[in-house]
Short mmCIF file of C-alpha atoms and ligand atoms in Angstrom, two decimals:
data_model
loop_
_atom_site.label_atom_id
_atom_site.label_comp_id
_atom_site.label_asym_id
_atom_site.label_seq_id
_atom_site.Cartn_x
_atom_site.Cartn_y
_atom_site.Cartn_z
CA MET V 1 0.00 0.00 0.00
CA GLU V 2 1.30 3.37 -0.94
CA THR V 3 1.22 6.13 1.62
CA GLU V 4 2.31 9.65 0.95
CA ARG V 5 2.89 12.56 3.24
CA SER V 6 3.75 16.12 2.65
CA LEU V 7 6.72 17.61 4.38
CA GLN V 8 7.80 21.19 3.98
CA ARG V 9 9.37 20.96 0.54
CA VAL V 10 9.76 17.22 0.40
CA ARG V 11 7.30 14.53 -0.60
CA GLU V 12 7.65 10.86 0.01
CA ILE V 13 6.27 7.60 -1.31
CA ASP V 14 6.45 4.51 0.85
CA ALA V 15 7.09 1.74 -1.68
CA GLY V 16 6.70 -1.02 0.91
CA SER V 17 10.30 -2.02 1.43
CA TYR V 18 11.81 1.40 0.85
CA ARG V 19 10.99 5.07 0.89
CA VAL V 20 11.26 7.45 -2.02
CA THR V 21 11.90 11.06 -1.03
CA VAL V 22 11.80 13.83 -3.59
CA GLY V 23 12.67 17.39 -2.66
CA ALA V 24 15.41 19.84 -1.95
CA GLY V 25 18.34 19.29 0.36
CA LEU V 26 21.35 17.28 -0.74
CA ARG V 27 23.08 18.25 2.46
CA HIS V 28 21.85 17.57 5.99
CA ARG V 29 18.33 16.42 5.20
CA PHE V 30 19.61 13.80 2.76
CA ALA V 31 22.35 12.61 5.09
CA ARG V 32 19.79 12.12 7.83
CA ALA V 33 17.45 10.28 5.47
CA ILE V 34 20.32 7.98 4.39
CA ALA V 35 21.34 7.31 7.98
CA ASP V 36 17.73 6.56 8.96
CA ALA V 37 17.03 4.26 6.01
CA ALA V 38 20.39 2.49 6.04
CA PRO V 39 22.30 2.87 9.30
CA ALA V 40 25.90 1.81 8.73
CA HIS V 41 29.40 1.87 10.14
CA HIS V 42 30.77 3.10 6.83
CA TYR V 43 29.27 4.97 3.88
CA ALA V 44 30.86 4.31 0.49
CA ILE V 45 29.78 7.03 -1.92
CA VAL V 46 30.08 5.96 -5.56
CA SER V 47 29.91 8.81 -8.05
CA ASP V 48 31.38 9.85 -11.40
CA ASP V 49 33.89 12.53 -12.28
CA ALA V 50 31.23 14.95 -13.54
CA VAL V 51 28.85 14.62 -10.58
CA ALA V 52 31.28 14.23 -7.67
CA PRO V 53 32.84 17.72 -8.01
CA LEU V 54 29.34 19.24 -7.99
CA TYR V 55 27.59 17.32 -5.24
CA ALA V 56 29.82 14.94 -3.26
CA GLU V 57 31.46 17.29 -0.79
CA PRO V 58 28.40 18.52 1.16
CA LEU V 59 27.12 14.97 1.35
CA VAL V 60 30.47 13.66 2.61
CA LEU V 61 30.58 16.33 5.32
CA ALA V 62 27.02 15.70 6.45
CA LEU V 63 27.31 11.88 6.35
CA ALA V 64 30.58 12.00 8.29
CA ALA V 65 28.52 13.02 11.33
CA HIS V 66 27.02 9.50 11.21
CA ALA V 67 29.94 7.23 10.19
CA PRO V 68 33.26 7.19 8.29
CA VAL V 69 32.84 7.98 4.60
CA SER V 70 34.87 6.94 1.55
CA VAL V 71 34.35 8.30 -1.96
CA HIS V 72 34.84 6.16 -5.08
CA VAL V 73 34.85 8.21 -8.26
CA VAL V 74 34.59 6.53 -11.66
CA PRO V 75 34.90 8.14 -15.11
CA SER V 76 31.51 9.32 -16.37
CA GLY V 77 29.66 7.69 -19.23
CA GLU V 78 28.20 4.39 -20.39
CA ALA V 79 31.60 3.26 -21.70
CA HIS V 80 32.68 2.87 -18.06
CA LYS V 81 29.73 0.76 -16.89
CA THR V 82 31.97 -2.29 -17.11
CA ARG V 83 33.35 -5.24 -15.14
CA ASP V 84 36.67 -3.34 -14.90
CA THR V 85 35.03 -0.37 -13.21
CA TRP V 86 33.04 -2.67 -10.94
CA ALA V 87 36.31 -4.39 -9.91
CA ARG V 88 38.01 -1.05 -9.28
CA VAL V 89 35.18 0.21 -7.06
CA THR V 90 34.96 -2.97 -5.00
CA ASP V 91 38.77 -3.09 -4.63
CA GLY V 92 38.59 0.52 -3.45
CA MET V 93 35.89 -0.41 -0.94
CA LEU V 94 38.13 -3.20 0.41
CA ASP V 95 41.07 -0.79 0.69
CA ALA V 96 38.83 1.67 2.55
CA GLY V 97 37.98 -1.05 5.08
CA CYS V 98 34.31 -1.47 4.10
CA GLY V 99 32.72 -4.40 5.87
CA ARG V 100 29.26 -5.94 5.68
CA ASP V 101 27.93 -3.04 7.76
CA THR V 102 28.65 -0.63 4.91
CA THR V 103 26.00 1.23 2.95
CA VAL V 104 26.79 2.18 -0.64
CA VAL V 105 25.47 5.57 -1.70
CA ALA V 106 25.00 5.90 -5.48
CA LEU V 107 25.33 9.57 -6.36
CA GLY V 108 24.82 10.14 -10.07
CA GLY V 109 22.86 9.16 -13.15
CA GLY V 110 21.70 5.75 -14.29
CA VAL V 111 25.23 4.57 -15.04
CA VAL V 112 26.40 5.21 -11.49
CA GLY V 113 23.11 3.86 -10.09
CA ASP V 114 23.37 0.57 -12.00
CA LEU V 115 27.10 0.19 -11.28
CA ALA V 116 26.98 1.13 -7.59
CA GLY V 117 23.88 -1.02 -7.09
CA PHE V 118 25.74 -3.97 -8.61
CA CYS V 119 28.77 -3.32 -6.38
CA ALA V 120 26.48 -3.25 -3.34
CA ALA V 121 24.62 -6.38 -4.43
CA VAL V 122 27.71 -8.55 -4.63
CA TYR V 123 30.12 -6.95 -2.14
CA GLN V 124 30.60 -9.49 0.65
CA ARG V 125 27.35 -11.14 -0.50
CA GLY V 126 25.43 -7.91 -0.42
CA VAL V 127 25.30 -4.61 1.43
CA ARG V 128 22.65 -1.92 1.30
CA VAL V 129 22.50 0.76 -1.35
CA VAL V 130 20.82 4.16 -1.25
CA GLN V 131 20.17 5.73 -4.65
CA ILE V 132 20.62 9.49 -5.05
CA PRO V 133 19.76 10.01 -8.73
CA THR V 134 21.02 13.21 -10.38
CA THR V 135 19.79 12.86 -13.99
CA LEU V 136 16.21 13.01 -15.23
CA VAL V 137 16.53 9.42 -16.52
CA ALA V 138 17.57 8.26 -13.07
CA GLN V 139 15.06 10.39 -11.11
CA VAL V 140 12.06 9.25 -13.16
CA ASP V 141 13.13 5.71 -13.95
CA SER V 142 16.40 3.93 -13.32
CA ALA V 143 16.78 4.56 -9.56
CA TYR V 144 13.65 2.51 -8.79
CA GLY V 145 12.99 -1.17 -9.25
CA GLY V 146 16.27 -2.72 -8.17
CA LYS V 147 17.82 -3.63 -11.53
CA THR V 148 21.59 -3.30 -11.24
CA GLY V 149 24.44 -4.35 -13.48
CA VAL V 150 27.21 -3.59 -15.91
CA ASP V 151 27.61 -3.94 -19.66
CA LEU V 152 29.65 -6.68 -21.31
CA PRO V 153 31.32 -6.22 -24.71
CA GLN V 154 28.58 -8.49 -26.08
CA GLY V 155 25.69 -6.40 -24.79
CA LYS V 156 24.24 -3.80 -22.47
CA ASN V 157 23.41 -4.86 -18.91
CA TYR V 158 24.49 -8.44 -19.64
CA ALA V 159 25.82 -8.95 -16.09
CA GLY V 160 23.52 -7.90 -13.28
CA VAL V 161 21.27 -8.79 -10.38
CA TYR V 162 18.15 -7.45 -8.74
CA HIS V 163 19.02 -5.49 -5.61
CA GLN V 164 16.35 -3.16 -4.27
CA PRO V 165 17.60 0.11 -2.75
CA ALA V 166 17.17 0.86 0.94
CA ALA V 167 15.93 4.31 -0.10
CA VAL V 168 15.79 6.62 -3.10
CA ILE V 169 16.34 10.31 -2.48
CA ALA V 170 16.03 12.72 -5.41
CA ASP V 171 16.53 16.46 -5.60
CA PRO V 172 15.13 17.87 -8.87
CA ARG V 173 17.32 20.95 -8.39
CA ALA V 174 20.30 18.76 -9.33
CA LEU V 175 18.85 18.70 -12.86
CA ARG V 176 19.81 22.37 -13.27
CA THR V 177 23.44 21.41 -13.89
CA LEU V 178 22.55 18.61 -16.29
CA PRO V 179 23.70 19.18 -19.89
CA GLU V 180 20.74 20.02 -22.17
CA GLU V 181 21.06 16.86 -24.24
CA GLU V 182 21.01 14.70 -21.10
CA LEU V 183 17.86 16.44 -19.91
CA ALA V 184 16.32 15.78 -23.35
CA ALA V 185 17.21 12.09 -23.05
CA GLY V 186 15.28 12.01 -19.78
CA TRP V 187 12.17 13.33 -21.48
CA ALA V 188 12.03 10.20 -23.63
CA GLU V 189 11.61 8.17 -20.42
CA VAL V 190 9.06 10.67 -19.06
CA ILE V 191 6.97 10.39 -22.26
CA LYS V 192 7.26 6.59 -22.14
CA THR V 193 6.16 6.53 -18.50
CA ALA V 194 3.24 8.86 -19.24
CA LEU V 195 2.07 6.58 -22.09
CA ILE V 196 2.15 3.63 -19.70
CA ALA V 197 0.40 5.53 -16.91
CA GLY V 198 -2.24 7.37 -18.95
CA GLY V 199 -4.55 9.52 -16.78
CA PRO V 200 -3.27 12.68 -15.08
CA LEU V 201 0.40 12.02 -15.89
CA TRP V 202 -0.28 11.70 -19.64
CA LYS V 203 -2.54 14.77 -19.46
CA ARG V 204 0.25 16.73 -17.84
CA VAL V 205 3.00 15.56 -20.20
CA ARG V 206 0.92 16.30 -23.33
CA SER V 207 -0.03 19.76 -21.99
CA HIS V 208 3.13 21.46 -23.36
CA ALA V 209 3.52 23.25 -20.00
CA VAL V 210 5.33 20.57 -18.11
CA GLU V 211 8.53 20.95 -16.09
CA ALA V 212 10.90 18.40 -14.63
CA ASP V 213 9.88 19.25 -11.08
CA ARG V 214 9.11 17.39 -7.87
CA ASP V 215 5.55 16.45 -8.86
CA LEU V 216 6.59 15.09 -12.24
CA VAL V 217 9.40 13.03 -10.68
CA LEU V 218 7.00 11.68 -8.06
CA ALA V 219 4.32 10.80 -10.60
CA CYS V 220 6.83 8.91 -12.76
CA ALA V 221 8.31 7.17 -9.71
CA ARG V 222 4.84 6.14 -8.58
CA THR V 223 4.07 4.65 -12.01
CA LYS V 224 7.30 2.67 -12.11
CA LEU V 225 6.93 1.47 -8.52
CA ALA V 226 3.39 0.25 -9.18
CA VAL V 227 4.52 -1.73 -12.23
CA VAL V 228 7.54 -3.19 -10.40
CA ALA V 229 5.45 -4.12 -7.34
CA ALA V 230 3.27 -6.25 -9.62
CA ASP V 231 6.24 -8.04 -11.19
CA GLU V 232 9.60 -7.47 -9.50
CA ARG V 233 11.57 -9.94 -11.63
CA ASP V 234 10.38 -9.01 -15.09
CA ALA V 235 8.22 -12.06 -15.76
CA GLY V 236 5.22 -10.21 -17.17
CA ALA V 237 3.77 -6.79 -16.31
CA ARG V 238 7.18 -5.21 -15.79
CA GLN V 239 7.87 -5.68 -19.47
CA SER V 240 5.53 -2.75 -20.13
CA LEU V 241 8.44 -0.53 -18.97
CA ASN V 242 10.22 -1.77 -22.08
CA LEU V 243 7.91 0.32 -24.28
CA GLY V 244 10.04 1.84 -27.05
CA HIS V 245 13.13 0.00 -25.84
CA THR V 246 13.07 -3.02 -28.16
CA VAL V 247 13.60 -0.93 -31.29
CA GLY V 248 15.50 1.70 -29.23
CA HIS V 249 18.11 -0.84 -28.10
CA ALA V 250 18.30 -2.26 -31.63
CA ILE V 251 19.03 1.22 -33.02
CA GLU V 252 21.78 1.63 -30.42
CA THR V 253 23.27 -1.77 -31.26
CA ALA V 254 23.03 -1.26 -35.03
CA THR V 255 24.85 2.07 -34.72
CA GLY V 256 27.53 0.82 -32.32
CA TYR V 257 26.22 3.00 -29.43
CA ARG V 258 27.85 6.01 -31.09
CA ARG V 259 25.19 7.71 -33.21
CA TYR V 260 22.37 8.12 -30.62
CA ARG V 261 22.13 8.60 -26.89
CA HIS V 262 20.01 6.00 -25.13
CA GLY V 263 17.12 8.46 -24.62
CA GLU V 264 17.22 9.54 -28.25
CA ALA V 265 17.06 5.93 -29.40
CA VAL V 266 14.18 5.24 -26.99
CA GLY V 267 12.27 8.22 -28.43
CA LEU V 268 12.65 6.75 -31.94
CA GLY V 269 11.71 3.35 -30.51
CA LEU V 270 8.50 4.86 -29.08
CA LEU V 271 7.57 6.12 -32.54
CA ALA V 272 8.20 2.68 -34.05
CA ALA V 273 6.08 1.08 -31.29
CA LEU V 274 3.23 3.47 -32.09
CA THR V 275 3.46 2.64 -35.81
CA LEU V 276 3.32 -1.06 -34.91
CA SER V 277 0.37 -0.27 -32.62
CA ALA V 278 -1.50 1.29 -35.59
CA GLN V 279 -1.83 4.59 -33.71
CA PRO V 280 -1.00 7.27 -36.30
CA ALA V 281 -2.58 10.19 -34.41
CA LEU V 282 -0.86 9.29 -31.14
CA ARG V 283 2.39 8.76 -33.05
CA GLU V 284 2.15 12.27 -34.45
CA GLU V 285 1.44 13.74 -31.03
CA VAL V 286 4.36 11.87 -29.44
CA ALA V 287 6.66 12.97 -32.27
CA GLY V 288 5.63 16.56 -31.49
CA LEU V 289 6.42 16.08 -27.80
CA LEU V 290 9.81 14.49 -28.54
CA ALA V 291 10.71 17.37 -30.87
CA GLU V 292 9.58 19.91 -28.28
CA HIS V 293 12.02 18.40 -25.78
CA GLY V 294 14.89 18.43 -28.26
CA LEU V 295 14.77 14.77 -29.29
CA PRO V 296 15.12 13.43 -32.85
CA THR V 297 12.02 12.07 -34.59
CA ARG V 298 13.72 10.88 -37.75
CA LEU V 299 16.23 8.06 -38.07
CA ASP V 300 19.45 8.85 -39.91
CA PRO V 301 18.65 7.62 -43.46
CA THR V 302 22.12 6.10 -43.83
CA ILE V 303 21.06 3.42 -41.31
CA ASP V 304 19.81 0.27 -43.00
CA PRO V 305 16.45 -0.79 -41.47
CA ALA V 306 17.52 -4.41 -42.02
CA ASP V 307 20.38 -3.89 -39.51
CA VAL V 308 17.90 -2.61 -36.92
CA VAL V 309 15.57 -5.57 -37.56
CA ALA V 310 18.51 -7.99 -37.22
CA ALA V 311 19.59 -6.37 -33.93
CA THR V 312 16.02 -6.62 -32.64
CA ALA V 313 16.11 -10.39 -33.17
CA ARG V 314 19.04 -10.57 -30.73
CA ASP V 315 17.17 -8.65 -28.00
CA LYS V 316 18.16 -10.03 -24.61
CA LYS V 317 14.54 -9.99 -23.45
CA ARG V 318 13.47 -12.55 -26.07
CA ARG V 319 11.70 -15.58 -24.60
CA GLY V 320 11.72 -18.97 -26.28
CA GLY V 321 13.49 -17.40 -29.24
CA ARG V 322 10.71 -14.83 -29.73
CA VAL V 323 10.87 -11.08 -29.13
CA GLY V 324 7.71 -9.80 -27.46
CA PHE V 325 6.86 -6.18 -28.30
CA VAL V 326 5.11 -3.68 -26.05
CA LEU V 327 2.29 -2.05 -28.00
CA VAL V 328 -0.04 0.78 -27.08
CA GLU V 329 -3.80 0.37 -27.23
CA ALA V 330 -4.28 3.83 -25.71
CA PRO V 331 -2.37 5.93 -23.13
CA GLY V 332 -2.72 3.91 -19.90
CA ASP V 333 -3.40 0.67 -21.81
CA VAL V 334 -0.23 -1.04 -23.05
CA ARG V 335 0.04 -4.69 -24.06
CA THR V 336 3.17 -6.80 -23.52
CA GLY V 337 4.53 -9.86 -25.31
CA MET V 338 2.93 -8.92 -28.64
CA ALA V 339 4.09 -10.69 -31.81
CA VAL V 340 5.25 -8.50 -34.69
CA SER V 341 6.17 -9.83 -38.15
CA PRO V 342 9.63 -8.98 -39.56
CA ASP V 343 7.91 -7.22 -42.50
CA ASP V 344 5.86 -4.96 -40.19
CA LEU V 345 8.96 -4.24 -38.12
CA ARG V 346 11.00 -3.37 -41.22
CA ALA V 347 8.18 -1.06 -42.39
CA ALA V 348 7.98 0.66 -38.97
CA VAL V 349 11.75 1.26 -38.95
CA ALA V 350 11.70 2.45 -42.57
CA GLU V 351 8.95 4.91 -41.64
CA LEU V 352 11.31 6.39 -39.04
CA GLU V 353 13.58 7.41 -41.92
CA ARG V 354 10.76 9.17 -43.74
CA SER V 355 8.98 10.99 -40.92
N1 LIG Q 401 18.21 0.06 -13.67
C1 LIG Q 401 17.23 0.45 -14.45
O1 LIG Q 401 16.08 0.10 -14.23
C2 LIG Q 401 17.53 1.35 -15.60
C3 LIG Q 401 16.49 1.99 -16.29
C4 LIG Q 401 16.82 2.90 -17.30
C5 LIG Q 401 18.15 3.14 -17.63
N2 LIG Q 401 19.13 2.49 -16.94
C6 LIG Q 401 20.54 2.75 -17.25
O2 LIG Q 401 20.82 4.11 -16.99
C7 LIG Q 401 21.94 4.49 -17.78
C8 LIG Q 401 21.67 5.85 -18.37
O3 LIG Q 401 21.53 6.76 -17.32
P1 LIG Q 401 21.67 8.33 -17.52
O4 LIG Q 401 20.91 8.71 -18.72
O5 LIG Q 401 21.35 8.93 -16.22
O6 LIG Q 401 23.19 8.51 -17.94
P2 LIG Q 401 24.54 8.85 -17.11
O7 LIG Q 401 24.50 8.24 -15.78
O8 LIG Q 401 25.65 8.48 -18.02
O9 LIG Q 401 24.48 10.42 -16.95
C9 LIG Q 401 24.56 11.24 -18.10
C10 LIG Q 401 25.70 12.27 -18.00
O10 LIG Q 401 25.29 13.32 -17.12
C11 LIG Q 401 26.27 13.54 -16.11
N3 LIG Q 401 25.53 13.99 -14.93
C12 LIG Q 401 24.75 13.25 -14.13
N4 LIG Q 401 24.09 14.04 -13.26
C13 LIG Q 401 24.50 15.30 -13.49
C14 LIG Q 401 24.16 16.56 -12.94
N5 LIG Q 401 23.21 16.68 -11.99
N6 LIG Q 401 24.79 17.66 -13.40
C15 LIG Q 401 25.70 17.55 -14.41
N7 LIG Q 401 26.03 16.39 -15.00
C16 LIG Q 401 25.43 15.27 -14.55
C17 LIG Q 401 26.98 12.21 -15.99
O11 LIG Q 401 28.28 12.39 -15.51
C18 LIG Q 401 26.99 11.72 -17.44
O12 LIG Q 401 28.05 12.30 -18.14
C19 LIG Q 401 22.14 3.40 -18.82
O13 LIG Q 401 23.28 2.64 -18.46
C20 LIG Q 401 20.90 2.55 -18.69
O14 LIG Q 401 21.15 1.18 -18.99
C21 LIG Q 401 18.84 1.63 -15.94
#
């Protein structure tokens, strides 16, 4: 059961096993919330070299009032979400004397969240992790649900485990320092979440007057938490969160992860999903929203649709050799595990090059 209470500038969702707090106060308020949710004899802050200089110091000072703190900074970017980085962070935690009574604090975007969560999940058979997401992608999506992991050369997120956070604490003010294109990437996940949720969230997102503020972050978090609560280990309902990601991931794979950011590829994937859903009006509206938030709506015409179709067939979420698509009946009504013929898929990808 979800309970929610208003604090001064902070709102919280009780997700059952952990609390989600969204509001201002990276300093003392957050340190207290971390210490309450995950009391520890050592706090290991994992961050990246773009986020740590901006936000680590006040958190270190405030957390040090509760227990010794070590800081483990990794290079920023998806290219560093690897087994090597995981090994370096856990070696650093050993050197810093972290024991089983350590709490890992993930301070950063989805890359840091996934990596630090994975470190916490396996370090000495598992220690707690608190997620402090600092990108829009992480605040509306990746910090919740407990999926952690690193990429392998063969594929994204190919090594990972489920490890639910002890708490998620998000300050939307941290988004002010986010590069514009990273903020745009986050909007792809917001639009995806709004299509899944329907109702007031979709109404708000389609209203053209929407900001990445506390209420938006909370509404997206609430949607994701509700889906995850119904299916923590991705056996059914959780696959709805994959809306736009099947073709999105295939576009990333077919272009060697260099041509599009993840959020940009997901935006294009959403358009392909809406073509496959036979929803031309909704597709047009979503294309308008993506463009408004600075996201591409047209696939680079030098990309061969056949390469995208081939990459889709290798999707790691295929079951029994079949890739199940998430299609949209209407905002708030998405269907998982849908079969799509290679011809229809090729046509939907080809349409991305025309529109
Ligand atoms: N676990 C999940 O359920 C889940 C869901 C969606 C995505 N993901 C993962 O999330 C990752 C993408 O996350 P992302 O989009 O947050 O990317 P990211 O973590 O790489 O962050 C994007 C860039 O912004 C910088 N940055 C972060 N916060 C900042 C701030 N407040 N100010 C200035 N710069 C800042 C980072 O250093 C980085 O360069 C992918 O690896 C994806 O697989 C996981």
